[in-house]
PDB file of C-alpha atoms (C1' of nucleotides) in Angstrom:
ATOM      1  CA  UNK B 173    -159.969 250.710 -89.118  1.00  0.00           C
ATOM      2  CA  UNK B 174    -160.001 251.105 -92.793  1.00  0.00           C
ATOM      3  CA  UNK B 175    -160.499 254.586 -94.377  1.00  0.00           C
ATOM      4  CA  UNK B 176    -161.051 255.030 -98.113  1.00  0.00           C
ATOM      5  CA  UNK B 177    -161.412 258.067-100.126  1.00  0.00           C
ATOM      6  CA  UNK B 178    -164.392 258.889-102.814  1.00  0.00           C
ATOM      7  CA  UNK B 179    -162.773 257.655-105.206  1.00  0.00           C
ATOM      8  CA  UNK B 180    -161.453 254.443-103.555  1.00  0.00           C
ATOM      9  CA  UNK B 181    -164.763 253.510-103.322  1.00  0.00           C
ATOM     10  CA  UNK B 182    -165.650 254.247-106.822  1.00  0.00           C
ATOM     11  CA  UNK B 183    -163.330 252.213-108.222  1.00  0.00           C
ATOM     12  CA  UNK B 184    -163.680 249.087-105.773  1.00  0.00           C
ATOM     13  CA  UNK B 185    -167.487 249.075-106.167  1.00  0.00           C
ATOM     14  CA  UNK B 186    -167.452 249.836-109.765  1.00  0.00           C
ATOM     15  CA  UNK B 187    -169.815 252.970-109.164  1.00  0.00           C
ATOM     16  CA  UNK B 188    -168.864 257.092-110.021  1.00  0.00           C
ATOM     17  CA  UNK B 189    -167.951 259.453-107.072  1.00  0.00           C
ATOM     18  CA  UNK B 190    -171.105 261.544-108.275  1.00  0.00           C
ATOM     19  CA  UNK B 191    -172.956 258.704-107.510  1.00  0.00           C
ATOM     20  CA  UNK B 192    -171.883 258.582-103.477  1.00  0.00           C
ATOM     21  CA  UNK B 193    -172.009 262.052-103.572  1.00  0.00           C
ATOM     22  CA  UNK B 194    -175.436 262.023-104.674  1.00  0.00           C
ATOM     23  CA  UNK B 195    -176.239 258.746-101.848  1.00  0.00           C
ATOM     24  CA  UNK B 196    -175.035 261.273 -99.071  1.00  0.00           C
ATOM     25  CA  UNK B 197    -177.341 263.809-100.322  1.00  0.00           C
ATOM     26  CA  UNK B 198    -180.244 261.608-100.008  1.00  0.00           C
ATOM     27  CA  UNK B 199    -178.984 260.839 -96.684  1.00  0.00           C
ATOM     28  CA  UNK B 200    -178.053 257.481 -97.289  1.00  0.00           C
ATOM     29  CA  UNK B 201    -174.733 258.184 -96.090  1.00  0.00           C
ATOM     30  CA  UNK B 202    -173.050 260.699 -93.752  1.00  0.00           C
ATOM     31  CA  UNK B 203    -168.852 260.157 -94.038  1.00  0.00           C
ATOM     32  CA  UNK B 204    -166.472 262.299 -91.652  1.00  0.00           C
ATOM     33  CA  UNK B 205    -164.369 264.871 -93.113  1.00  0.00           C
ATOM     34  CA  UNK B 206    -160.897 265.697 -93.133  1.00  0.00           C
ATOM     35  CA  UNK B 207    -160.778 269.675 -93.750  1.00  0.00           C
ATOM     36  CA  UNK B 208    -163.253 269.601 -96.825  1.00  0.00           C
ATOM     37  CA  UNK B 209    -162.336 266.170 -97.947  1.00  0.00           C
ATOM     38  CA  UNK B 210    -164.586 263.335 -97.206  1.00  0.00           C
ATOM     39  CA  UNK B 211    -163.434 260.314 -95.374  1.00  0.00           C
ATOM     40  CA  UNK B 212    -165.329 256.949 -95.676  1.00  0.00           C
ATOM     41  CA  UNK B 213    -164.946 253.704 -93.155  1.00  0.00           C
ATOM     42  CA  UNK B 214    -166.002 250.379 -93.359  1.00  0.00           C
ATOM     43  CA  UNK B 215    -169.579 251.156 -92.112  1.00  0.00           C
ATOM     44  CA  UNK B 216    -169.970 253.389 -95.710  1.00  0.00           C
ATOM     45  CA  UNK B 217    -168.954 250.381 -97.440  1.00  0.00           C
ATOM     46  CA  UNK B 218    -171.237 247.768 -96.131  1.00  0.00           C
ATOM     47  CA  UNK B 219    -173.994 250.804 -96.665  1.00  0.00           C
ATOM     48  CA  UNK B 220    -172.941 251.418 -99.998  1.00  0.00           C
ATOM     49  CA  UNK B 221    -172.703 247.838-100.505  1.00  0.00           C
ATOM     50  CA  UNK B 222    -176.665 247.250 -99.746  1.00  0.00           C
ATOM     51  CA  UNK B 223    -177.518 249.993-101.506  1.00  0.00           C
ATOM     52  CA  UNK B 224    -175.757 247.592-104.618  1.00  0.00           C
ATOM     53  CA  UNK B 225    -177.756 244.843-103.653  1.00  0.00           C
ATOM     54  CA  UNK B 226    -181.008 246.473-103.594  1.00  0.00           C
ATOM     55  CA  UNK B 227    -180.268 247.915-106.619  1.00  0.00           C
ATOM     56  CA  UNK B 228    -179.368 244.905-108.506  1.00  0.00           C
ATOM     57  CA  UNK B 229    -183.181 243.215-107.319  1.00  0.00           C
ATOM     58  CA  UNK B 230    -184.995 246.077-109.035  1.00  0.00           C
ATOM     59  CA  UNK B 231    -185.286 248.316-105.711  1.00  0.00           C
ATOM     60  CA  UNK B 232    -185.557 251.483-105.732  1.00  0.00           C
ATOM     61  CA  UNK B 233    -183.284 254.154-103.729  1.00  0.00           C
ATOM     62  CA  UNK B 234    -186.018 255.215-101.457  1.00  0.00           C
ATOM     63  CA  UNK B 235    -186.294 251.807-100.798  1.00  0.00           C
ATOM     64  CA  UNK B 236    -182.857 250.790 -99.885  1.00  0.00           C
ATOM     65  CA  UNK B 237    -182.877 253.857 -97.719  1.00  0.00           C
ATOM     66  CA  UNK B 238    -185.050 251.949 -95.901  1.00  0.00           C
ATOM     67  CA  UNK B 239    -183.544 248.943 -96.100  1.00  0.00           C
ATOM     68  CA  UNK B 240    -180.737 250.856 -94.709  1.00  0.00           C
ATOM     69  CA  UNK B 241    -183.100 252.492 -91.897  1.00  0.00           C
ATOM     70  CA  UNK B 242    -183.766 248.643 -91.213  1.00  0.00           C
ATOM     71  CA  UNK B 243    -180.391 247.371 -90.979  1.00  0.00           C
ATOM     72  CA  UNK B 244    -179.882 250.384 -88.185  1.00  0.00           C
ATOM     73  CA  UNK B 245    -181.570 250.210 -84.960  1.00  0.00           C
ATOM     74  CA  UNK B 246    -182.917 253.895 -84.960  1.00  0.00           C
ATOM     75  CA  UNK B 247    -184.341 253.297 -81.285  1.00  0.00           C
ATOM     76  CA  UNK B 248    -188.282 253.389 -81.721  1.00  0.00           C
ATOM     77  CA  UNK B 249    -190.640 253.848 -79.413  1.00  0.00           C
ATOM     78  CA  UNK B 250    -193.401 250.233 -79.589  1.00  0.00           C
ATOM     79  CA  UNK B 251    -195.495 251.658 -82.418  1.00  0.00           C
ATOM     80  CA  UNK B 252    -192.532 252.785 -84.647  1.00  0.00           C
ATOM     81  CA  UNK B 253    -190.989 249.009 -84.097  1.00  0.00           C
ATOM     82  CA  UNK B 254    -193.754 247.099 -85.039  1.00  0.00           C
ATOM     83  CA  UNK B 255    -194.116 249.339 -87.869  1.00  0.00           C
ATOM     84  CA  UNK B 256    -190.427 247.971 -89.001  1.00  0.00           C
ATOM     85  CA  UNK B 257    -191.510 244.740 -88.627  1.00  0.00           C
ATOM     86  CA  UNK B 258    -194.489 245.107 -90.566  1.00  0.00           C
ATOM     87  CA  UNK B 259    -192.354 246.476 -93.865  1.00  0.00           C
ATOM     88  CA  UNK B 260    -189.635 243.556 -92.606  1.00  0.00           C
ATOM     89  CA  UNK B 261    -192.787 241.218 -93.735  1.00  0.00           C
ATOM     90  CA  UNK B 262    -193.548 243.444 -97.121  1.00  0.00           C
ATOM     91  CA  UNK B 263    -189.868 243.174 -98.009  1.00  0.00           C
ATOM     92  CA  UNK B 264    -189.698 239.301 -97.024  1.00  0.00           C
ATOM     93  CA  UNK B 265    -192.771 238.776 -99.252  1.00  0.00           C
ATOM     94  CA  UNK B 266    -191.810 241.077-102.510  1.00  0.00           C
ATOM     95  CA  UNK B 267    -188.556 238.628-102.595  1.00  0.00           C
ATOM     96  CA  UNK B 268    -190.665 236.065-102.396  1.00  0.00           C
ATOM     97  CA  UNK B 269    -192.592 236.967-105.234  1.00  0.00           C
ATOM     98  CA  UNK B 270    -189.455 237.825-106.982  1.00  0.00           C
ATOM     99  CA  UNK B 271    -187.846 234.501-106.041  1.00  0.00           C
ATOM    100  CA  UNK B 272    -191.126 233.080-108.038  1.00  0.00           C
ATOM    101  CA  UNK B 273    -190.678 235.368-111.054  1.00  0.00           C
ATOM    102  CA  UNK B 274    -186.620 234.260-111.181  1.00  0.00           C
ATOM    103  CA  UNK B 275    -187.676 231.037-111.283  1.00  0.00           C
ATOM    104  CA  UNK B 276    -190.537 231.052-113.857  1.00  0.00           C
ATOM    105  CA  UNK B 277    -188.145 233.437-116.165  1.00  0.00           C
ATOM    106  CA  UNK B 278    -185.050 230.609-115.928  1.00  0.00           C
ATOM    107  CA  UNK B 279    -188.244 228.119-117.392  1.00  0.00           C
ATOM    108  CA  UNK B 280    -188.693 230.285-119.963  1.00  0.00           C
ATOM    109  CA  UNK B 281    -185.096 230.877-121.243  1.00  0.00           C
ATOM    110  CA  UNK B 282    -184.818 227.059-120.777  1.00  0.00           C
ATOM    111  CA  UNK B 283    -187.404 226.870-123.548  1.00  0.00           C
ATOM    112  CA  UNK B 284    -186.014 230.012-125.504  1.00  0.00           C
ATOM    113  CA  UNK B 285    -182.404 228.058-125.617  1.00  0.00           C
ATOM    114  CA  UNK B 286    -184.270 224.745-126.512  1.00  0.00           C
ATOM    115  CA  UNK B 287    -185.569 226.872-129.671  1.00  0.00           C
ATOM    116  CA  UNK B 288    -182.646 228.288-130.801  1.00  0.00           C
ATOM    117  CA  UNK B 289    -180.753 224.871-130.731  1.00  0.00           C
ATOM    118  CA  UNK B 290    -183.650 223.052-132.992  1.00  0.00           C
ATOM    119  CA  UNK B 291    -183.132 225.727-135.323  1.00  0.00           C
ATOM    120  CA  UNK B 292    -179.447 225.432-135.314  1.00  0.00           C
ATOM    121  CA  UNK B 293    -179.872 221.953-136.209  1.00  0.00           C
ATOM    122  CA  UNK B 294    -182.311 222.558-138.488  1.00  0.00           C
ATOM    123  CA  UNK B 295    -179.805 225.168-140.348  1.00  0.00           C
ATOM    124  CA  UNK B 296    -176.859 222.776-140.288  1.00  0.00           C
ATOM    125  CA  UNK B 297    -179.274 219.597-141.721  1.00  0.00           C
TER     126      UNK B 297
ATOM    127  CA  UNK D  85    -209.725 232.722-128.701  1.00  0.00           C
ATOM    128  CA  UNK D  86    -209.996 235.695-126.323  1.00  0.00           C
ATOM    129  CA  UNK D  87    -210.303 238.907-126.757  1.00  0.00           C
ATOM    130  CA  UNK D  88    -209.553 242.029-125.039  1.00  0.00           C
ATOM    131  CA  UNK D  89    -210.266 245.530-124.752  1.00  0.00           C
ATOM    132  CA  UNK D  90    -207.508 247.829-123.658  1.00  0.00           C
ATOM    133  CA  UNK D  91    -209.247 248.703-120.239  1.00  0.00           C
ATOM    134  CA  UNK D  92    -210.228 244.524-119.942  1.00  0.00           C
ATOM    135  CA  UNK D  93    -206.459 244.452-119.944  1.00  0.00           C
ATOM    136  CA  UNK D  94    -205.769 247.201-117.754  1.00  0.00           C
ATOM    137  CA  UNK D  95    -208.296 245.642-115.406  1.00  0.00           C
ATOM    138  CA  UNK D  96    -207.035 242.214-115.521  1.00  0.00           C
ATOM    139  CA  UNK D  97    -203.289 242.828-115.209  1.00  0.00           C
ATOM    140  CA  UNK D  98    -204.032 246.591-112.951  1.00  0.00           C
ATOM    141  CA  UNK D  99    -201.431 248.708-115.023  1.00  0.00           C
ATOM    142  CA  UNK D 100    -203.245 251.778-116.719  1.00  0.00           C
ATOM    143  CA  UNK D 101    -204.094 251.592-120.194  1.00  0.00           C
ATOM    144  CA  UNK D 102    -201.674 254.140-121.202  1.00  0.00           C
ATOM    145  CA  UNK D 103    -198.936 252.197-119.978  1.00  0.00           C
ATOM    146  CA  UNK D 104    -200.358 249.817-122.238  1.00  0.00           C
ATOM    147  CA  UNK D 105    -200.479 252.072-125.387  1.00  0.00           C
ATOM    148  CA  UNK D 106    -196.567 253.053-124.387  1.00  0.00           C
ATOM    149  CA  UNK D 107    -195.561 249.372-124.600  1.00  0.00           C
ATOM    150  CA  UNK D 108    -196.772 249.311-127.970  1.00  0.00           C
ATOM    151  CA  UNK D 109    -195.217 252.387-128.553  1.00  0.00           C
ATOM    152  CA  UNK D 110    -191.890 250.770-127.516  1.00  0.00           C
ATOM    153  CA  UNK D 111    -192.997 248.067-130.422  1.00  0.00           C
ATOM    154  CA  UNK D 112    -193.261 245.408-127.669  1.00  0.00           C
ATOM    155  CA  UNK D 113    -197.193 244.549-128.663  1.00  0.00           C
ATOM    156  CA  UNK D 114    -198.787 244.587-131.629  1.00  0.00           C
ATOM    157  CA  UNK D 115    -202.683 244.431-130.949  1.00  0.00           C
ATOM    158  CA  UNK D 116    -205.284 244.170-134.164  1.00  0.00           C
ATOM    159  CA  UNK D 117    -207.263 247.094-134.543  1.00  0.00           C
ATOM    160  CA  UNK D 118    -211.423 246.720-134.972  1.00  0.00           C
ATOM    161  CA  UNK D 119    -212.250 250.256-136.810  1.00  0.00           C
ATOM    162  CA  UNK D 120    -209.596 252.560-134.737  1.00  0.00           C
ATOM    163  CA  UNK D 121    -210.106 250.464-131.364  1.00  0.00           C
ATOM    164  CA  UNK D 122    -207.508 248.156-130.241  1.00  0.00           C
ATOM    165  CA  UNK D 123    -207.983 244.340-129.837  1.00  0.00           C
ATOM    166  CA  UNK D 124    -205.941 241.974-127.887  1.00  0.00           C
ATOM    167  CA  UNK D 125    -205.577 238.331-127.607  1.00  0.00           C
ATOM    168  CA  UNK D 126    -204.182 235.874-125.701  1.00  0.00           C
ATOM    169  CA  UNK D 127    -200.639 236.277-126.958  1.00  0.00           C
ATOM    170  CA  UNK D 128    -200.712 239.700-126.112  1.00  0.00           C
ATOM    171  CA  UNK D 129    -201.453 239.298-122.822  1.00  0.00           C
ATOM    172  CA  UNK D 130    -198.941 236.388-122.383  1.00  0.00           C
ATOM    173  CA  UNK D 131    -196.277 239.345-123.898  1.00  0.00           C
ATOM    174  CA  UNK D 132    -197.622 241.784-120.972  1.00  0.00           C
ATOM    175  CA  UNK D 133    -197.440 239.239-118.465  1.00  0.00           C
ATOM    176  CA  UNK D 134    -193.697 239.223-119.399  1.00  0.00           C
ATOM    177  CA  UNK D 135    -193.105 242.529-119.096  1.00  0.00           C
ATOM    178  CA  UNK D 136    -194.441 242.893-115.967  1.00  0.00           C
ATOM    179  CA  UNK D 137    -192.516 239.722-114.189  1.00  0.00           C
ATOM    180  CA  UNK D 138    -189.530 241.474-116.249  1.00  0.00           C
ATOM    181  CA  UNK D 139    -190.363 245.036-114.015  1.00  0.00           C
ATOM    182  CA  UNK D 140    -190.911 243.054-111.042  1.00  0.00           C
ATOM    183  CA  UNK D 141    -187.525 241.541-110.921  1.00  0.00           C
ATOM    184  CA  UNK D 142    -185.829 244.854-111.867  1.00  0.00           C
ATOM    185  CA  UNK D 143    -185.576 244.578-115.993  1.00  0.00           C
ATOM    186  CA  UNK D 144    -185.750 247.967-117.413  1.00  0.00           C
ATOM    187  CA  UNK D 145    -188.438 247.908-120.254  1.00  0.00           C
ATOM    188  CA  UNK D 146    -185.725 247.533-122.889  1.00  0.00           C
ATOM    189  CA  UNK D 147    -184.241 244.465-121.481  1.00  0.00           C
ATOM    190  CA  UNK D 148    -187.907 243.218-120.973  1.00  0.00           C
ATOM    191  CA  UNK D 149    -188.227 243.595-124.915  1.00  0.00           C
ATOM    192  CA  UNK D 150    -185.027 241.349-125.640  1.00  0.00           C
ATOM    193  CA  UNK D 151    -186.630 238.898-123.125  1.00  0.00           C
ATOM    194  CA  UNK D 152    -190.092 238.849-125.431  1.00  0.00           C
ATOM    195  CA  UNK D 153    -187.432 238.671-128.466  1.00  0.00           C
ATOM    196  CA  UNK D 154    -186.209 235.490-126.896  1.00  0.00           C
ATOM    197  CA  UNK D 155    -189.425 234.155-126.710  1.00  0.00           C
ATOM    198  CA  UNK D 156    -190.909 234.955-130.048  1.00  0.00           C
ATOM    199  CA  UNK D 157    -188.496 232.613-132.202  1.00  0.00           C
ATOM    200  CA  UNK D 158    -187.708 235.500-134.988  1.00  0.00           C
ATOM    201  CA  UNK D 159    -186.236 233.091-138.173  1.00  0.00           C
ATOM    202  CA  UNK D 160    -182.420 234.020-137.704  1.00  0.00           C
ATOM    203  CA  UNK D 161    -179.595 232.568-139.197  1.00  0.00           C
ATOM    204  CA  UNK D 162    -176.990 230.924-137.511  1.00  0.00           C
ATOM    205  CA  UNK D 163    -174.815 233.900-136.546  1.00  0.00           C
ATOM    206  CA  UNK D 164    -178.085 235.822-134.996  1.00  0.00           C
ATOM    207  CA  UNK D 165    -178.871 232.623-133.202  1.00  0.00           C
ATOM    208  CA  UNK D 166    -175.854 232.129-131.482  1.00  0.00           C
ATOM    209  CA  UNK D 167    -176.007 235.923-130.682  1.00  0.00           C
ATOM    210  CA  UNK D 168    -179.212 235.012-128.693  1.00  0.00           C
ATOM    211  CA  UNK D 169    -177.666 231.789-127.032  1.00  0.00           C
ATOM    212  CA  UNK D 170    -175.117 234.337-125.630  1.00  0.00           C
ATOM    213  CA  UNK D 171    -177.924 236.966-124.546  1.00  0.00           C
ATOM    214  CA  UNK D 172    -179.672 234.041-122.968  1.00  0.00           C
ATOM    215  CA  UNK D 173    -176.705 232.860-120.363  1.00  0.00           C
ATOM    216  CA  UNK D 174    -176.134 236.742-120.072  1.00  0.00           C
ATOM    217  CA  UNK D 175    -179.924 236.945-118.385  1.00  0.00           C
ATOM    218  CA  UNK D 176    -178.840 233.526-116.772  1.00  0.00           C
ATOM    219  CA  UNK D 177    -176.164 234.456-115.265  1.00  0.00           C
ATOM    220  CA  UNK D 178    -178.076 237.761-114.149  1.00  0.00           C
ATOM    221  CA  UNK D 179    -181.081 235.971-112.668  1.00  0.00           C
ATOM    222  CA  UNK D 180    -178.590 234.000-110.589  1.00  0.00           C
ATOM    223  CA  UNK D 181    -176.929 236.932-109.182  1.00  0.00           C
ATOM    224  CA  UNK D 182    -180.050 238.504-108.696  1.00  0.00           C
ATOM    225  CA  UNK D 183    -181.125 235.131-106.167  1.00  0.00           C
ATOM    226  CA  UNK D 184    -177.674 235.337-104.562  1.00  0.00           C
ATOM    227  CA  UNK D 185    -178.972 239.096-103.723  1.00  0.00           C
ATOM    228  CA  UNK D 186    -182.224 237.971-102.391  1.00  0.00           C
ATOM    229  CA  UNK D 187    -181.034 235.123-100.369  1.00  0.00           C
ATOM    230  CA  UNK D 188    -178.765 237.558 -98.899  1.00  0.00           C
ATOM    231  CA  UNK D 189    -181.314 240.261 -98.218  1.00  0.00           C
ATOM    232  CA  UNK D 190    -183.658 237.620 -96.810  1.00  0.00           C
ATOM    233  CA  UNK D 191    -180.844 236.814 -94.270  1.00  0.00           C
ATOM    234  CA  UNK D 192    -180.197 240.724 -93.310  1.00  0.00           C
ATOM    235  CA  UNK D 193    -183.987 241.053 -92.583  1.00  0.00           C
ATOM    236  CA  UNK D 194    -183.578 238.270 -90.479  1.00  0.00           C
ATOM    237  CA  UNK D 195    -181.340 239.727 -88.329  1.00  0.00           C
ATOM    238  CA  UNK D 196    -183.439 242.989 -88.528  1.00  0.00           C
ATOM    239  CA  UNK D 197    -186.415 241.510 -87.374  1.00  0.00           C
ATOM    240  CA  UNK D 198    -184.657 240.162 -84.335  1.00  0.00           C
ATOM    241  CA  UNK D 199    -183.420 243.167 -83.524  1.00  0.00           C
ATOM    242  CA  UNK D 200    -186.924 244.419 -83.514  1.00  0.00           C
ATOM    243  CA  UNK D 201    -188.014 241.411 -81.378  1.00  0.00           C
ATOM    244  CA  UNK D 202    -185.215 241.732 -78.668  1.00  0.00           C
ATOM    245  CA  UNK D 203    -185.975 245.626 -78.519  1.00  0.00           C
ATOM    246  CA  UNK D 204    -189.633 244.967 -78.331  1.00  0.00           C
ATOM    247  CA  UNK D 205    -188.952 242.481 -75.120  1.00  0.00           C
ATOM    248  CA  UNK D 206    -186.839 245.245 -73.378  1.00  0.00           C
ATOM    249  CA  UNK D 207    -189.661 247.485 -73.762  1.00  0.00           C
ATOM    250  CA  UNK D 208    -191.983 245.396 -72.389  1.00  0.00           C
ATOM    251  CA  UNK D 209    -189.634 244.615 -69.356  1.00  0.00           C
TER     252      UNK D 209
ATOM    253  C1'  DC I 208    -231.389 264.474-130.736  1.00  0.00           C
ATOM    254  C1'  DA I 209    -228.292 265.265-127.008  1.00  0.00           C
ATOM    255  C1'  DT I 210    -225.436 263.165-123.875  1.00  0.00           C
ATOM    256  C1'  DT I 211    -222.703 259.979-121.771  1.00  0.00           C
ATOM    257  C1'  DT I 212    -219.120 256.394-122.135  1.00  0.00           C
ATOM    258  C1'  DG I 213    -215.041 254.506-123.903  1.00  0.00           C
ATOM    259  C1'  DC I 214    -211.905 254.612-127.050  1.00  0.00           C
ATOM    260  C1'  DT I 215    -208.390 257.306-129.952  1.00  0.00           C
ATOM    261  C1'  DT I 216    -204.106 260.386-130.963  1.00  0.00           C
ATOM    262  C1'  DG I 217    -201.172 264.111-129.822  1.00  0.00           C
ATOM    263  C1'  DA I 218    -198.386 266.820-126.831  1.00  0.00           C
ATOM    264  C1'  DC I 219    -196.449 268.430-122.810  1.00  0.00           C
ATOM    265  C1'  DG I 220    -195.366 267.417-117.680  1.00  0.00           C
ATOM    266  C1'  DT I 221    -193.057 264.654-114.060  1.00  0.00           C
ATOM    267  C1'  DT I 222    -189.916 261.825-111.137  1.00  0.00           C
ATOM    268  C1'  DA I 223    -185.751 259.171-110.317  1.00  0.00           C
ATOM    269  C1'  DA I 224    -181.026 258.688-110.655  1.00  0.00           C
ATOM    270  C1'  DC I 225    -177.636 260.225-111.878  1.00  0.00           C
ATOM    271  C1'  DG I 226    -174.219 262.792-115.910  1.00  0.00           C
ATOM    272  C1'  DT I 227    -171.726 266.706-117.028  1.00  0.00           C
ATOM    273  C1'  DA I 228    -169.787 271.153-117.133  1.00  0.00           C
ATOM    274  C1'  DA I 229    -168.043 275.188-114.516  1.00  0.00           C
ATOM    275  C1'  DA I 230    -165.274 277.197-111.107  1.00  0.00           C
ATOM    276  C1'  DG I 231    -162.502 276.936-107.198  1.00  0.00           C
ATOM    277  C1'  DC I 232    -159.498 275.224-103.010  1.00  0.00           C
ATOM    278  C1'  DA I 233    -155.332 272.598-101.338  1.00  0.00           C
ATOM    279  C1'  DA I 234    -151.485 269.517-101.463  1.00  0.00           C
ATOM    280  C1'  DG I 235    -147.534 267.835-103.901  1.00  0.00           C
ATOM    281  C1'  DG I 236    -144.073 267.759-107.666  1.00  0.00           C
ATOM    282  C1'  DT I 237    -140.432 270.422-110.798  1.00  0.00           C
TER     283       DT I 237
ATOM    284  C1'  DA A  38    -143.702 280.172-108.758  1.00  0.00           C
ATOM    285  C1'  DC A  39    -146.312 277.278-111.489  1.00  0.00           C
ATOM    286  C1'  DC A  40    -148.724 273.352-112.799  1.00  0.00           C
ATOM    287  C1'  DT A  41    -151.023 269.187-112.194  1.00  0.00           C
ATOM    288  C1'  DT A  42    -154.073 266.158-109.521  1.00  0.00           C
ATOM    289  C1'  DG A  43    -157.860 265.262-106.711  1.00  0.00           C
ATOM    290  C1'  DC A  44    -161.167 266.819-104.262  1.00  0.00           C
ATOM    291  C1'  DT A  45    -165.146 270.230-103.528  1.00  0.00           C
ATOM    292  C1'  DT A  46    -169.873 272.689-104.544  1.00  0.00           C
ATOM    293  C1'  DT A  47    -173.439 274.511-107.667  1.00  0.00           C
ATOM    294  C1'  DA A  48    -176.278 274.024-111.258  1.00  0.00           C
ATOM    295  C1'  DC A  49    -178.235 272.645-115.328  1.00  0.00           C
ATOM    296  C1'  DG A  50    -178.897 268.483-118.627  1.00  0.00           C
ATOM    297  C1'  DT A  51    -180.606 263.773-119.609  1.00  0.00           C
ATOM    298  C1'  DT A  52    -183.134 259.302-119.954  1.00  0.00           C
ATOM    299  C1'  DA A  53    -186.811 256.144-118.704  1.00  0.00           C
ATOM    300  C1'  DA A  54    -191.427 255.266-117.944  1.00  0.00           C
ATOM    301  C1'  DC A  55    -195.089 256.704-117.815  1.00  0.00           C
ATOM    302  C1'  DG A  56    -198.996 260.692-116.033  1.00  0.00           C
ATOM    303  C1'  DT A  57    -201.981 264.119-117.455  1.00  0.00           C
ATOM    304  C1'  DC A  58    -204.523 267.042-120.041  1.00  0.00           C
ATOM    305  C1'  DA A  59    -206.850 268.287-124.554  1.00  0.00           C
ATOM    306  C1'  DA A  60    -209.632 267.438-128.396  1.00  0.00           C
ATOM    307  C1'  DG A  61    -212.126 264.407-131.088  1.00  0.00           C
ATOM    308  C1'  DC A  62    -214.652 260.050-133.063  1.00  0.00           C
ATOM    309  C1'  DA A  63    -218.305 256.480-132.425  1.00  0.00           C
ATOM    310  C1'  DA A  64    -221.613 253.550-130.319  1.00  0.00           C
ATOM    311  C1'  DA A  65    -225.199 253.256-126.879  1.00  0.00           C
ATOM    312  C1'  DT A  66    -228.595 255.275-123.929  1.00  0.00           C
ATOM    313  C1'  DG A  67    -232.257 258.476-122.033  1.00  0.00           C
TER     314       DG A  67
END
DNA sequence: CATTTGCTTGACGTTAACGTAAAGCAAGGT
DNA sequence: ACCTTGCTTTACGTTAACGTCAAGCAAATG
């Protein structure tokens, strides 16, 4: 079992300590504690990791908290589950719709880049 | 050739039209004015259609101006061109990342959703 | 003519996601 | 014994992206 320290962690995921600090206080993350000293595991990683992720595709924190909240089985009664599997669906089709955007945005560079090389032609002509 | 009011707009693409008015701020649009009323046209709302696929895929308003930048060819010389040939693979390699994340994310609500599904069962049992 | 409707420009308020500075404990080196 | 290093908490500051009044013009409508 791996054990890292804040700062560990900052450095390997490229991110500030204030930042994880600030994660744990909107209980994204809960790390045990070694006197006053906080002591992450491999769990914190992977959470901090999809907290990265959802970042990086334009989410929000609340919503990787429940992304998060997702990824962990928080036994639910029926209602509560098919609740999660109704946001499951939301979530599946925002990436969808992000998948389309991705693609019509690569298009568009493709056409940008075609630009700039007929003018770079054009200047060297 | 079309033209728009600001609320038409606001309508049409359901952001409010002071969002709009703050784009413009941000010198993103430039709308002709009819007395002191503002009048858009198809380019402009090709330009807000960019911004908002820009938002949706997580582009913060100042990267979604560079992106309209790319697309309106502003006469550069050679040096400036090659500038934007670098910003463009930047946002390429970006957007790919950015699908990497998604495929990924589609995969761990995969595996959420059958958690939710086995759960469900034992409930029922 | 008075009023409503839709636009305008300011200006201040708000939320998210941290940054940053202050002040202090606790372990290890010299 | 002292200093540095790394962690801690508390608290106020900051930026982005608008929201939300307030006050006013201008055309249309009763």
């Amino acid at each position: 079992m791996s054990r890292y320290s804040i700062s560990d962690l900052a450095r390997e995921l490229d991110i500030t300590p204030r930042a994880i600090r600030f994660y744990e206080e909107q209980g994204m993350l809960s790390p045990e504690r070694r006197g006053q000293e906080r002591v992450y595991g491999s769990r914190d990683k992977v959470t901090l990791k999809l907290i990265l992720r959802g970042k990086r595709i334009g989410f929000s924190l609340a919503e990787c908290k429940e992304l998060i909240e997702l990824y962990d089985p928080a036994e639910g009664n029926r209602v509560q589950l098919e609740t999660f599997m109704r946001k499951i669906e939301e979530r599946r089709a925002q990436l969808d719709q992000q998948l389309l955007d991705i693609e019509q945005m690569k298009l568009e560079l493709d056409t940008a880049e075609e630009r700039c090389r007929a003018a770079i032609a054009a200047t060297s002509a």
